[in-house]
mmCIF file of C-alpha atoms and ligand atoms in Angstrom:
data_model
loop_
_atom_site.group_PDB
_atom_site.id
_atom_site.type_symbol
_atom_site.label_atom_id
_atom_site.label_comp_id
_atom_site.label_asym_id
_atom_site.label_seq_id
_atom_site.Cartn_x
_atom_site.Cartn_y
_atom_site.Cartn_z
ATOM 1 C CA MET A 1 135.490 64.972 93.954
ATOM 2 C CA THR A 2 135.010 67.215 96.999
ATOM 3 C CA VAL A 3 134.302 70.908 96.427
ATOM 4 C CA ILE A 4 134.391 73.447 99.263
ATOM 5 C CA VAL A 5 131.965 76.300 98.639
ATOM 6 C CA THR A 6 132.512 79.194 101.031
ATOM 7 C CA GLY A 7 129.667 81.678 101.529
ATOM 8 C CA GLY A 8 127.192 79.005 100.399
ATOM 9 C CA ALA A 9 124.460 80.311 102.714
ATOM 10 C CA GLY A 10 124.390 83.635 100.836
ATOM 11 C CA PHE A 11 122.774 84.629 97.558
ATOM 12 C CA ILE A 12 125.071 83.397 94.777
ATOM 13 C CA GLY A 13 126.827 80.748 96.875
ATOM 14 C CA SER A 14 123.530 78.990 97.676
ATOM 15 C CA ASN A 15 122.462 79.075 94.033
ATOM 16 C CA PHE A 16 125.873 77.558 93.208
ATOM 17 C CA VAL A 17 125.419 74.815 95.846
ATOM 18 C CA TYR A 18 122.099 73.809 94.243
ATOM 19 C CA HIS A 19 123.582 74.006 90.757
ATOM 20 C CA MET A 20 126.504 71.743 91.706
ATOM 21 C CA LEU A 21 124.350 69.195 93.567
ATOM 22 C CA SER A 22 122.155 68.793 90.510
ATOM 23 C CA ALA A 23 124.812 69.127 87.760
ATOM 24 C CA HIS A 24 127.334 66.811 89.501
ATOM 25 C CA PRO A 25 125.426 64.249 91.578
ATOM 26 C CA ASP A 26 128.697 62.365 92.172
ATOM 27 C CA TYR A 27 130.432 65.346 93.851
ATOM 28 C CA ARG A 28 130.562 66.052 97.577
ATOM 29 C CA ILE A 29 129.705 69.717 98.188
ATOM 30 C CA VAL A 30 130.990 71.144 101.471
ATOM 31 C CA CYS A 31 129.658 74.559 102.442
ATOM 32 C CA VAL A 32 131.699 76.742 104.812
ATOM 33 C CA ASP A 33 129.845 79.811 106.050
ATOM 34 C CA CYS A 34 129.912 81.704 109.349
ATOM 35 C CA LEU A 35 126.311 82.939 108.864
ATOM 36 C CA THR A 36 126.657 86.705 109.016
ATOM 37 C CA TYR A 37 123.481 88.781 108.634
ATOM 38 C CA ALA A 38 123.604 87.762 104.910
ATOM 39 C CA GLY A 39 123.811 84.005 105.498
ATOM 40 C CA ASN A 40 120.642 82.035 105.986
ATOM 41 C CA MET A 41 120.265 78.349 106.886
ATOM 42 C CA SER A 42 116.681 78.262 105.629
ATOM 43 C CA THR A 43 118.140 78.865 102.165
ATOM 44 C CA LEU A 44 120.077 75.596 102.491
ATOM 45 C CA ALA A 45 117.196 73.538 103.944
ATOM 46 C CA GLU A 46 116.819 71.409 100.785
ATOM 47 C CA ALA A 47 120.590 70.907 100.432
ATOM 48 C CA MET A 48 120.807 69.701 104.051
ATOM 49 C CA LYS A 49 118.638 66.715 103.066
ATOM 50 C CA ASN A 50 121.169 65.651 100.397
ATOM 51 C CA PRO A 51 123.738 63.067 101.598
ATOM 52 C CA ASN A 52 126.326 64.612 99.243
ATOM 53 C CA PHE A 53 126.144 67.928 101.115
ATOM 54 C CA ALA A 54 127.867 69.006 104.341
ATOM 55 C CA PHE A 55 127.786 72.303 106.211
ATOM 56 C CA TYR A 56 130.378 73.870 108.539
ATOM 57 C CA LYS A 57 129.565 77.038 110.444
ATOM 58 C CA THR A 58 133.087 78.468 110.277
ATOM 59 C CA ASP A 59 134.601 81.878 109.616
ATOM 60 C CA ILE A 60 137.029 81.867 106.672
ATOM 61 C CA CYS A 61 139.342 84.057 108.785
ATOM 62 C CA ASP A 62 139.552 81.314 111.436
ATOM 63 C CA ARG A 63 142.792 79.625 110.346
ATOM 64 C CA ASP A 64 142.602 76.659 112.738
ATOM 65 C CA GLY A 65 138.961 76.050 111.879
ATOM 66 C CA ILE A 66 139.638 76.152 108.136
ATOM 67 C CA TYR A 67 142.697 73.867 108.435
ATOM 68 C CA GLU A 68 140.583 71.372 110.410
ATOM 69 C CA ILE A 69 137.986 71.293 107.626
ATOM 70 C CA PHE A 70 140.705 70.660 105.027
ATOM 71 C CA GLU A 71 142.159 67.833 107.138
ATOM 72 C CA LYS A 72 138.765 66.222 107.411
ATOM 73 C CA GLU A 73 137.375 66.783 103.922
ATOM 74 C CA HIS A 74 140.466 66.666 101.635
ATOM 75 C CA PRO A 75 138.912 68.996 99.021
ATOM 76 C CA GLN A 76 140.182 69.045 95.431
ATOM 77 C CA VAL A 77 138.469 72.353 94.651
ATOM 78 C CA VAL A 78 137.677 75.499 96.646
ATOM 79 C CA VAL A 79 135.276 78.143 95.332
ATOM 80 C CA ASN A 80 135.317 81.270 97.460
ATOM 81 C CA PHE A 81 132.039 83.211 97.544
ATOM 82 C CA ALA A 82 132.357 84.241 101.205
ATOM 83 C CA ALA A 83 132.507 87.998 101.421
ATOM 84 C CA GLU A 84 130.979 91.130 102.758
ATOM 85 C CA SER A 85 129.162 92.141 99.600
ATOM 86 C CA HIS A 86 127.168 95.344 100.062
ATOM 87 C CA VAL A 87 128.697 98.645 98.908
ATOM 88 C CA ASP A 88 126.524 100.778 101.228
ATOM 89 C CA ARG A 89 127.601 98.771 104.291
ATOM 90 C CA SER A 90 131.246 99.119 103.199
ATOM 91 C CA ILE A 91 130.839 102.903 103.157
ATOM 92 C CA GLU A 92 129.419 102.745 106.687
ATOM 93 C CA ASN A 93 132.108 100.387 108.056
ATOM 94 C CA PRO A 94 135.021 99.269 105.841
ATOM 95 C CA ASP A 95 136.784 97.259 108.554
ATOM 96 C CA VAL A 96 134.940 93.934 108.274
ATOM 97 C CA PHE A 97 135.286 94.085 104.460
ATOM 98 C CA LEU A 98 139.068 94.180 104.761
ATOM 99 C CA ARG A 99 139.041 91.340 107.273
ATOM 100 C CA THR A 100 136.771 88.901 105.437
ATOM 101 C CA ASN A 101 137.412 89.797 101.816
ATOM 102 C CA ILE A 102 141.207 90.081 102.038
ATOM 103 C CA MET A 103 142.405 88.186 105.118
ATOM 104 C CA GLY A 104 139.801 85.442 104.701
ATOM 105 C CA THR A 105 140.948 84.892 101.115
ATOM 106 C CA ALA A 106 144.555 84.611 102.319
ATOM 107 C CA VAL A 107 143.620 82.018 104.978
ATOM 108 C CA LEU A 108 141.770 79.896 102.405
ATOM 109 C CA MET A 109 144.697 80.019 99.985
ATOM 110 C CA ASP A 110 147.163 79.183 102.770
ATOM 111 C CA ALA A 111 145.070 76.105 103.508
ATOM 112 C CA CYS A 112 145.154 75.211 99.806
ATOM 113 C CA ARG A 113 148.949 75.530 99.807
ATOM 114 C CA LYS A 114 149.347 73.506 102.986
ATOM 115 C CA TYR A 115 147.076 70.612 102.056
ATOM 116 C CA GLY A 116 147.299 70.761 98.237
ATOM 117 C CA ILE A 117 144.500 71.579 95.816
ATOM 118 C CA ASP A 118 143.616 71.098 92.147
ATOM 119 C CA ARG A 119 141.898 74.479 91.871
ATOM 120 C CA TYR A 120 141.214 77.549 93.967
ATOM 121 C CA HIS A 121 138.543 79.739 92.363
ATOM 122 C CA GLN A 122 137.986 83.310 93.506
ATOM 123 C CA VAL A 123 134.542 84.780 92.864
ATOM 124 C CA SER A 124 135.232 88.426 92.135
ATOM 125 C CA THR A 125 133.286 91.319 90.685
ATOM 126 C CA ASP A 126 133.324 93.753 87.765
ATOM 127 C CA GLU A 127 133.406 96.508 90.410
ATOM 128 C CA VAL A 128 137.206 96.059 90.622
ATOM 129 C CA TYR A 129 137.400 97.928 87.295
ATOM 130 C CA GLY A 130 135.744 101.050 88.735
ATOM 131 C CA ASP A 131 133.125 102.631 86.502
ATOM 132 C CA LEU A 132 132.589 103.817 82.927
ATOM 133 C CA PRO A 133 131.156 107.186 81.832
ATOM 134 C CA LEU A 134 127.506 107.298 80.734
ATOM 135 C CA ASP A 135 128.393 109.138 77.513
ATOM 136 C CA ARG A 136 130.729 106.405 76.217
ATOM 137 C CA PRO A 137 128.471 103.416 75.459
ATOM 138 C CA ASP A 138 131.273 102.039 73.266
ATOM 139 C CA LEU A 139 133.439 101.262 76.341
ATOM 140 C CA PHE A 140 133.330 97.910 78.184
ATOM 141 C CA PHE A 141 135.397 96.224 80.897
ATOM 142 C CA THR A 142 137.786 93.630 79.469
ATOM 143 C CA GLU A 143 140.186 91.501 81.516
ATOM 144 C CA GLN A 144 142.892 94.054 80.528
ATOM 145 C CA THR A 145 141.018 97.038 81.989
ATOM 146 C CA PRO A 146 143.123 98.420 84.858
ATOM 147 C CA ILE A 147 141.940 97.874 88.422
ATOM 148 C CA HIS A 148 140.537 101.243 89.532
ATOM 149 C CA THR A 149 138.208 100.889 92.490
ATOM 150 C CA SER A 150 135.698 103.313 94.004
ATOM 151 C CA SER A 151 134.296 101.861 97.239
ATOM 152 C CA PRO A 152 135.820 100.089 100.247
ATOM 153 C CA TYR A 153 133.933 96.987 99.020
ATOM 154 C CA SER A 154 135.426 97.012 95.527
ATOM 155 C CA SER A 155 138.862 97.894 96.913
ATOM 156 C CA SER A 156 138.775 94.893 99.242
ATOM 157 C CA LYS A 157 137.729 92.623 96.361
ATOM 158 C CA ALA A 158 140.506 94.045 94.160
ATOM 159 C CA ALA A 159 143.066 93.488 96.927
ATOM 160 C CA ALA A 160 141.909 89.863 97.157
ATOM 161 C CA ASP A 161 142.232 89.438 93.370
ATOM 162 C CA LEU A 162 145.803 90.741 93.462
ATOM 163 C CA LEU A 163 146.610 88.373 96.315
ATOM 164 C CA VAL A 164 145.134 85.424 94.393
ATOM 165 C CA LEU A 165 147.268 86.233 91.342
ATOM 166 C CA ALA A 166 150.310 86.691 93.592
ATOM 167 C CA TYR A 167 149.771 83.233 95.160
ATOM 168 C CA HIS A 168 149.679 81.822 91.644
ATOM 169 C CA ARG A 169 152.896 83.487 90.553
ATOM 170 C CA THR A 170 154.814 83.091 93.819
ATOM 171 C CA TYR A 171 153.675 79.669 95.026
ATOM 172 C CA GLY A 172 152.254 78.198 91.809
ATOM 173 C CA LEU A 173 148.793 77.869 93.386
ATOM 174 C CA PRO A 174 146.367 76.727 90.635
ATOM 175 C CA VAL A 175 143.939 79.630 90.712
ATOM 176 C CA THR A 176 141.231 81.103 88.503
ATOM 177 C CA ILE A 177 139.224 84.297 88.992
ATOM 178 C CA SER A 178 135.802 85.274 87.641
ATOM 179 C CA ARG A 179 134.663 88.902 87.593
ATOM 180 C CA CYS A 180 130.925 89.035 87.176
ATOM 181 C CA SER A 181 128.424 91.836 86.708
ATOM 182 C CA ASN A 182 125.370 92.394 88.969
ATOM 183 C CA ASN A 183 123.395 89.208 89.640
ATOM 184 C CA TYR A 184 119.687 88.860 90.348
ATOM 185 C CA GLY A 185 117.449 85.906 91.160
ATOM 186 C CA PRO A 186 116.196 83.760 94.092
ATOM 187 C CA TYR A 187 117.672 84.179 97.616
ATOM 188 C CA HIS A 188 118.986 87.702 96.904
ATOM 189 C CA PHE A 189 119.248 89.550 100.222
ATOM 190 C CA PRO A 190 116.691 92.407 100.285
ATOM 191 C CA GLU A 191 119.269 95.136 100.922
ATOM 192 C CA LYS A 192 120.219 95.031 97.209
ATOM 193 C CA LEU A 193 118.373 97.004 94.532
ATOM 194 C CA ILE A 194 116.099 94.407 92.894
ATOM 195 C CA PRO A 195 114.902 92.453 95.968
ATOM 196 C CA LEU A 196 114.608 95.672 98.008
ATOM 197 C CA MET A 197 112.342 97.210 95.380
ATOM 198 C CA ILE A 198 110.253 94.023 95.091
ATOM 199 C CA ALA A 199 109.821 93.797 98.880
ATOM 200 C CA ASN A 200 108.997 97.512 99.252
ATOM 201 C CA CYS A 201 106.515 97.352 96.349
ATOM 202 C CA LEU A 202 104.776 94.385 97.945
ATOM 203 C CA ASN A 203 104.615 96.291 101.252
ATOM 204 C CA ASP A 204 103.468 99.518 99.486
ATOM 205 C CA LYS A 205 106.526 101.316 100.890
ATOM 206 C CA PRO A 206 108.515 104.125 99.184
ATOM 207 C CA LEU A 207 111.064 102.960 96.586
ATOM 208 C CA PRO A 208 114.317 104.815 97.424
ATOM 209 C CA VAL A 209 116.218 105.570 94.199
ATOM 210 C CA TYR A 210 119.687 107.054 94.734
ATOM 211 C CA GLY A 211 120.492 110.318 92.935
ATOM 212 C CA LYS A 212 118.681 110.559 89.605
ATOM 213 C CA GLY A 213 118.426 106.807 89.057
ATOM 214 C CA GLU A 214 120.509 107.135 85.887
ATOM 215 C CA ASN A 215 123.333 104.802 86.998
ATOM 216 C CA VAL A 216 123.704 101.748 84.780
ATOM 217 C CA ARG A 217 124.277 98.150 85.869
ATOM 218 C CA ASP A 218 124.759 95.052 83.674
ATOM 219 C CA TRP A 219 122.337 92.434 85.094
ATOM 220 C CA LEU A 220 122.870 88.669 84.855
ATOM 221 C CA TYR A 221 120.517 85.945 86.088
ATOM 222 C CA VAL A 222 122.271 84.125 88.933
ATOM 223 C CA ALA A 223 121.981 80.639 87.357
ATOM 224 C CA ASP A 224 124.009 81.871 84.380
ATOM 225 C CA HIS A 225 126.774 83.031 86.741
ATOM 226 C CA CYS A 226 126.785 79.631 88.479
ATOM 227 C CA LYS A 227 127.108 77.838 85.130
ATOM 228 C CA ALA A 228 129.981 80.135 84.141
ATOM 229 C CA ILE A 229 131.903 79.294 87.333
ATOM 230 C CA ASP A 230 131.295 75.567 86.845
ATOM 231 C CA LEU A 231 132.613 75.878 83.278
ATOM 232 C CA ILE A 232 135.715 77.751 84.477
ATOM 233 C CA LEU A 233 136.352 74.935 86.984
ATOM 234 C CA GLN A 234 136.080 72.332 84.193
ATOM 235 C CA LYS A 235 137.792 74.119 81.299
ATOM 236 C CA GLY A 236 139.320 77.377 82.532
ATOM 237 C CA LYS A 237 143.056 77.970 82.315
ATOM 238 C CA VAL A 238 144.949 78.243 85.586
ATOM 239 C CA GLY A 239 146.228 81.751 86.334
ATOM 240 C CA GLU A 240 143.523 83.380 84.193
ATOM 241 C CA VAL A 241 140.804 85.933 84.883
ATOM 242 C CA TYR A 242 137.405 85.568 83.155
ATOM 243 C CA ASN A 243 134.841 88.373 82.923
ATOM 244 C CA VAL A 244 131.235 87.176 83.162
ATOM 245 C CA GLY A 245 128.321 89.304 81.937
ATOM 246 C CA GLY A 246 125.499 89.241 79.467
ATOM 247 C CA HIS A 247 125.345 92.669 77.778
ATOM 248 C CA ASN A 248 122.212 93.581 79.672
ATOM 249 C CA GLU A 249 122.707 97.181 80.723
ATOM 250 C CA MET A 250 119.839 99.013 82.370
ATOM 251 C CA THR A 251 119.442 102.215 84.359
ATOM 252 C CA ASN A 252 118.285 101.835 87.955
ATOM 253 C CA ILE A 253 115.163 103.877 87.329
ATOM 254 C CA ASP A 254 114.121 101.642 84.422
ATOM 255 C CA ILE A 255 114.527 98.580 86.650
ATOM 256 C CA VAL A 256 112.411 100.128 89.414
ATOM 257 C CA LYS A 257 109.690 101.183 86.952
ATOM 258 C CA LEU A 258 109.645 97.685 85.458
ATOM 259 C CA ILE A 259 109.194 96.121 88.929
ATOM 260 C CA CYS A 260 106.303 98.545 89.628
ATOM 261 C CA LYS A 261 104.701 97.540 86.322
ATOM 262 C CA GLU A 262 105.128 93.794 86.890
ATOM 263 C CA LEU A 263 103.592 94.081 90.371
ATOM 264 C CA GLY A 264 100.848 96.507 89.337
ATOM 265 C CA LYS A 265 102.076 99.197 91.741
ATOM 266 C CA PRO A 266 102.048 102.972 91.045
ATOM 267 C CA GLU A 267 105.270 104.762 90.099
ATOM 268 C CA SER A 268 104.292 107.364 92.699
ATOM 269 C CA LEU A 269 105.977 105.016 95.221
ATOM 270 C CA ILE A 270 109.345 106.050 93.702
ATOM 271 C CA THR A 271 111.239 108.460 95.990
ATOM 272 C CA TYR A 272 114.507 110.031 94.927
ATOM 273 C CA VAL A 273 116.939 110.061 97.867
ATOM 274 C CA ALA A 274 120.483 111.337 98.490
ATOM 275 C CA ASP A 275 123.034 109.677 96.243
ATOM 276 C CA ARG A 276 125.493 107.014 97.402
ATOM 277 C CA LYS A 277 128.961 108.468 98.143
ATOM 278 C CA GLY A 278 131.364 107.777 95.259
ATOM 279 C CA HIS A 279 128.509 106.152 93.304
ATOM 280 C CA ASP A 280 129.801 104.262 90.239
ATOM 281 C CA MET A 281 128.034 105.467 87.078
ATOM 282 C CA ARG A 282 128.101 102.507 84.737
ATOM 283 C CA TYR A 283 129.278 98.885 84.740
ATOM 284 C CA ALA A 284 129.451 96.985 81.450
ATOM 285 C CA ILE A 285 131.227 93.685 80.878
ATOM 286 C CA ASP A 286 132.827 92.514 77.654
ATOM 287 C CA PRO A 287 132.382 88.707 77.928
ATOM 288 C CA THR A 288 134.265 87.881 74.686
ATOM 289 C CA LYS A 289 136.975 85.847 76.421
ATOM 290 C CA ILE A 290 134.707 83.420 78.295
ATOM 291 C CA HIS A 291 132.525 83.097 75.192
ATOM 292 C CA THR A 292 135.296 82.399 72.678
ATOM 293 C CA GLU A 293 137.592 80.342 74.943
ATOM 294 C CA LEU A 294 135.061 78.381 77.017
ATOM 295 C CA GLY A 295 131.850 78.648 74.968
ATOM 296 C CA TRP A 296 129.814 80.336 77.723
ATOM 297 C CA LEU A 297 126.763 82.402 76.859
ATOM 298 C CA PRO A 298 123.990 83.590 79.178
ATOM 299 C CA GLU A 299 120.800 81.555 78.745
ATOM 300 C CA THR A 300 118.197 83.673 80.572
ATOM 301 C CA LYS A 301 116.945 86.886 78.999
ATOM 302 C CA PHE A 302 116.285 89.710 81.466
ATOM 303 C CA ALA A 303 112.596 89.892 80.509
ATOM 304 C CA ASP A 304 112.192 86.251 81.607
ATOM 305 C CA GLY A 305 114.636 86.362 84.526
ATOM 306 C CA ILE A 306 112.949 89.310 86.219
ATOM 307 C CA LYS A 307 109.537 87.602 85.929
ATOM 308 C CA MET A 308 110.958 84.389 87.460
ATOM 309 C CA THR A 309 112.594 86.440 90.226
ATOM 310 C CA ILE A 310 109.432 88.364 91.077
ATOM 311 C CA LYS A 311 107.480 85.107 91.105
ATOM 312 C CA TRP A 312 110.050 83.603 93.476
ATOM 313 C CA TYR A 313 109.623 86.522 95.919
ATOM 314 C CA LEU A 314 105.837 86.171 95.690
ATOM 315 C CA ASP A 315 106.041 82.416 96.331
ATOM 316 C CA ASN A 316 108.607 82.707 99.144
ATOM 317 C CA LYS A 317 107.311 85.579 101.270
ATOM 318 C CA ASP A 318 108.307 83.811 104.496
ATOM 319 C CA TRP A 319 111.964 83.772 103.427
ATOM 320 C CA TRP A 320 112.267 87.543 102.999
ATOM 321 C CA GLN A 321 109.680 88.640 105.550
ATOM 322 C CA THR A 322 111.680 86.834 108.261
ATOM 323 C CA ILE A 323 114.754 88.809 107.175
ATOM 324 C CA LEU A 324 112.827 92.097 107.138
ATOM 325 C CA SER A 325 111.634 91.562 110.700
ATOM 326 C CA GLY A 326 115.136 91.079 112.173
ATOM 327 C CA GLU A 327 118.377 93.150 112.253
ATOM 328 C CA TYR A 328 117.365 94.485 108.832
ATOM 329 C CA LYS A 329 114.933 96.910 110.502
ATOM 330 C CA ASP A 330 117.834 98.757 112.208
ATOM 331 C CA TYR A 331 119.857 98.679 109.008
ATOM 332 C CA TYR A 332 116.947 100.141 107.033
ATOM 333 C CA ALA A 333 116.370 102.892 109.581
ATOM 334 C CA ARG A 334 120.093 103.800 109.581
ATOM 335 C CA MET A 335 120.429 103.748 105.794
ATOM 336 C CA TYR A 336 117.120 105.252 104.708
ATOM 337 C CA GLY A 337 115.591 106.836 107.847
ATOM 338 C CA ASP A 338 116.497 110.485 107.226
ATOM 339 C CA ARG A 339 118.057 110.103 103.774
ATOM 340 C CA LYS A 340 116.847 113.189 101.874
HETATM 341 P P1 NAD B 401 125.967 87.610 100.105
HETATM 342 O O1 NAD B 401 126.266 88.810 100.940
HETATM 343 O O2 NAD B 401 124.550 87.310 99.742
HETATM 344 O O3 NAD B 401 126.535 86.294 100.818
HETATM 345 C C1 NAD B 401 127.791 86.259 101.429
HETATM 346 C C2 NAD B 401 127.883 84.958 102.242
HETATM 347 O O4 NAD B 401 129.202 84.898 102.795
HETATM 348 C C3 NAD B 401 126.892 84.907 103.415
HETATM 349 O O5 NAD B 401 126.304 83.623 103.491
HETATM 350 C C4 NAD B 401 127.762 85.162 104.639
HETATM 351 O O6 NAD B 401 127.287 84.542 105.819
HETATM 352 C C5 NAD B 401 129.088 84.572 104.184
HETATM 353 N N1 NAD B 401 130.251 85.168 104.880
HETATM 354 C C6 NAD B 401 130.514 86.483 105.046
HETATM 355 N N2 NAD B 401 131.648 86.637 105.761
HETATM 356 C C7 NAD B 401 132.108 85.381 106.025
HETATM 357 C C8 NAD B 401 133.245 84.892 106.721
HETATM 358 N N3 NAD B 401 134.134 85.711 107.292
HETATM 359 N N4 NAD B 401 133.409 83.551 106.804
HETATM 360 C C9 NAD B 401 132.500 82.690 106.260
HETATM 361 N N5 NAD B 401 131.404 83.110 105.600
HETATM 362 C C10 NAD B 401 131.217 84.438 105.482
HETATM 363 O O7 NAD B 401 126.881 87.784 98.812
HETATM 364 P P2 NAD B 401 126.581 87.400 97.292
HETATM 365 O O8 NAD B 401 125.840 88.510 96.653
HETATM 366 O O9 NAD B 401 126.068 86.031 97.210
HETATM 367 O O10 NAD B 401 128.066 87.440 96.702
HETATM 368 C C11 NAD B 401 128.884 86.275 96.758
HETATM 369 C C12 NAD B 401 130.228 86.592 96.119
HETATM 370 O O11 NAD B 401 130.036 87.027 94.761
HETATM 371 C C13 NAD B 401 130.973 87.744 96.809
HETATM 372 O O12 NAD B 401 132.339 87.401 96.853
HETATM 373 C C14 NAD B 401 130.734 88.939 95.909
HETATM 374 O O13 NAD B 401 131.820 89.832 95.991
HETATM 375 C C15 NAD B 401 130.659 88.285 94.553
HETATM 376 N N6 NAD B 401 129.842 88.955 93.538
HETATM 377 C C16 NAD B 401 128.552 89.328 93.824
HETATM 378 C C17 NAD B 401 127.777 89.927 92.822
HETATM 379 C C18 NAD B 401 126.330 90.299 93.081
HETATM 380 O O14 NAD B 401 125.681 90.865 92.191
HETATM 381 N N7 NAD B 401 125.752 89.971 94.219
HETATM 382 C C19 NAD B 401 128.315 90.175 91.555
HETATM 383 C C20 NAD B 401 129.635 89.779 91.303
HETATM 384 C C21 NAD B 401 130.381 89.180 92.307
HETATM 385 P P1 TYD B 402 123.214 97.334 94.573
HETATM 386 O O1 TYD B 402 122.139 96.320 94.382
HETATM 387 O O2 TYD B 402 123.597 97.748 95.947
HETATM 388 O O3 TYD B 402 124.477 96.786 93.767
HETATM 389 P P2 TYD B 402 125.887 97.536 93.381
HETATM 390 O O4 TYD B 402 125.966 98.821 94.080
HETATM 391 O O5 TYD B 402 126.897 96.571 93.875
HETATM 392 O O6 TYD B 402 125.845 97.674 91.905
HETATM 393 O O7 TYD B 402 122.795 98.641 93.778
HETATM 394 C C1 TYD B 402 122.524 98.618 92.394
HETATM 395 C C2 TYD B 402 122.273 100.045 91.952
HETATM 396 O O8 TYD B 402 121.060 100.500 92.550
HETATM 397 C C3 TYD B 402 123.339 101.025 92.393
HETATM 398 O O9 TYD B 402 123.545 101.979 91.364
HETATM 399 C C4 TYD B 402 122.760 101.686 93.621
HETATM 400 C C5 TYD B 402 121.270 101.688 93.328
HETATM 401 N N1 TYD B 402 120.371 101.591 94.507
HETATM 402 C C6 TYD B 402 119.334 102.506 94.676
HETATM 403 O O10 TYD B 402 119.145 103.434 93.852
HETATM 404 N N2 TYD B 402 118.528 102.387 95.773
HETATM 405 C C7 TYD B 402 118.698 101.414 96.698
HETATM 406 O O11 TYD B 402 117.941 101.368 97.714
HETATM 407 C C8 TYD B 402 119.756 100.458 96.505
HETATM 408 C C9 TYD B 402 119.990 99.373 97.499
HETATM 409 C C10 TYD B 402 120.564 100.594 95.394
#
């Protein structure tokens, strides 16, 4: 069995590569990643030592390059993690989100049609459902919730989802889609809330909380997401969408305060800054379908997962300090420099 994992040098994709290499030692795992600012070869250093692993530095929008990989590797399964993934960057420059997230998905599916495939899996997000109001804790996203996006990022992901479902209906491509809530864990790029707050705490820098910090996200430990995708590949029904989330809703400010507490840093580091444009209020997944149909349940409680994550950032300072010293410095200055 050969599985192509696109975006495997990023946060969730790399965790999925390691999950697959250990859960399926008889599989060949082929990573395709063009190494944008978010892709990191040091993340894949251990995988590179495994004879069942191969890496191609290729853009998923590069049709000839992707077709060549299919001709060489004859994959049975493609799991597409490759994407531009940060909402704030999508607000700054939507263009590359449309290119990678929509056109790249189309190129991958065209390759699947041309060369044949047992399964194409699209890694999507709960953000395609838009947001929920804070005063209606009874509401959750189900797979029937209408697509109703807020940001250029979520719109590009929603467009890709629609295209994936269209390729299933029109060409009979054997697809599945997972829509997961916010992930956290090792190898999370420090532009996102949890790793950014950990890194800033460790550097005694201000902790920039958008708006009032009352927005709610539903956090899932990354290993649980990887197991859910693996399960969908094994048992999921073609043509179906599966929501993935663990009923772990928390406000941003509570997360930031918890990180301060775990690291023994003062809450006086917290700085309220201008809100994100179009900021989604609350995400909350109803995971009933994947639980009842496939038997998936999250295994890591947030209280444990956040401790493991903080420990990982303490033990792997080189990994994130190298990132912080590069292009990230310009990004940080642009995004936070005069954000009042
Ligand atoms: P990430 O930004 O950490 O990694 C993205 C990876 O894709 C990087 O390695 C990058 O180099 C690669 N990539 C980007 N453009 C590419 C292109 N044109 N060709 C080849 N490779 C390219 O992202 P992530 O947080 O790991 O998210 C992975 C997927 O999961 C995305 O599709 C995202 O929408 C989805 N998702 C993320 C979350 C989350 O909480 N992070 C939640 C739900 C869904
Ligand atoms: P993020 O990690 O970017 O994920 P997403 O926007 O995809 O949910 O942000 C999580 C939440 O944290 C979101 O409500 C925005 C907020 N946030 C801050 O308050 N400050 C920050 O510096 C960042 C990066 C995010």
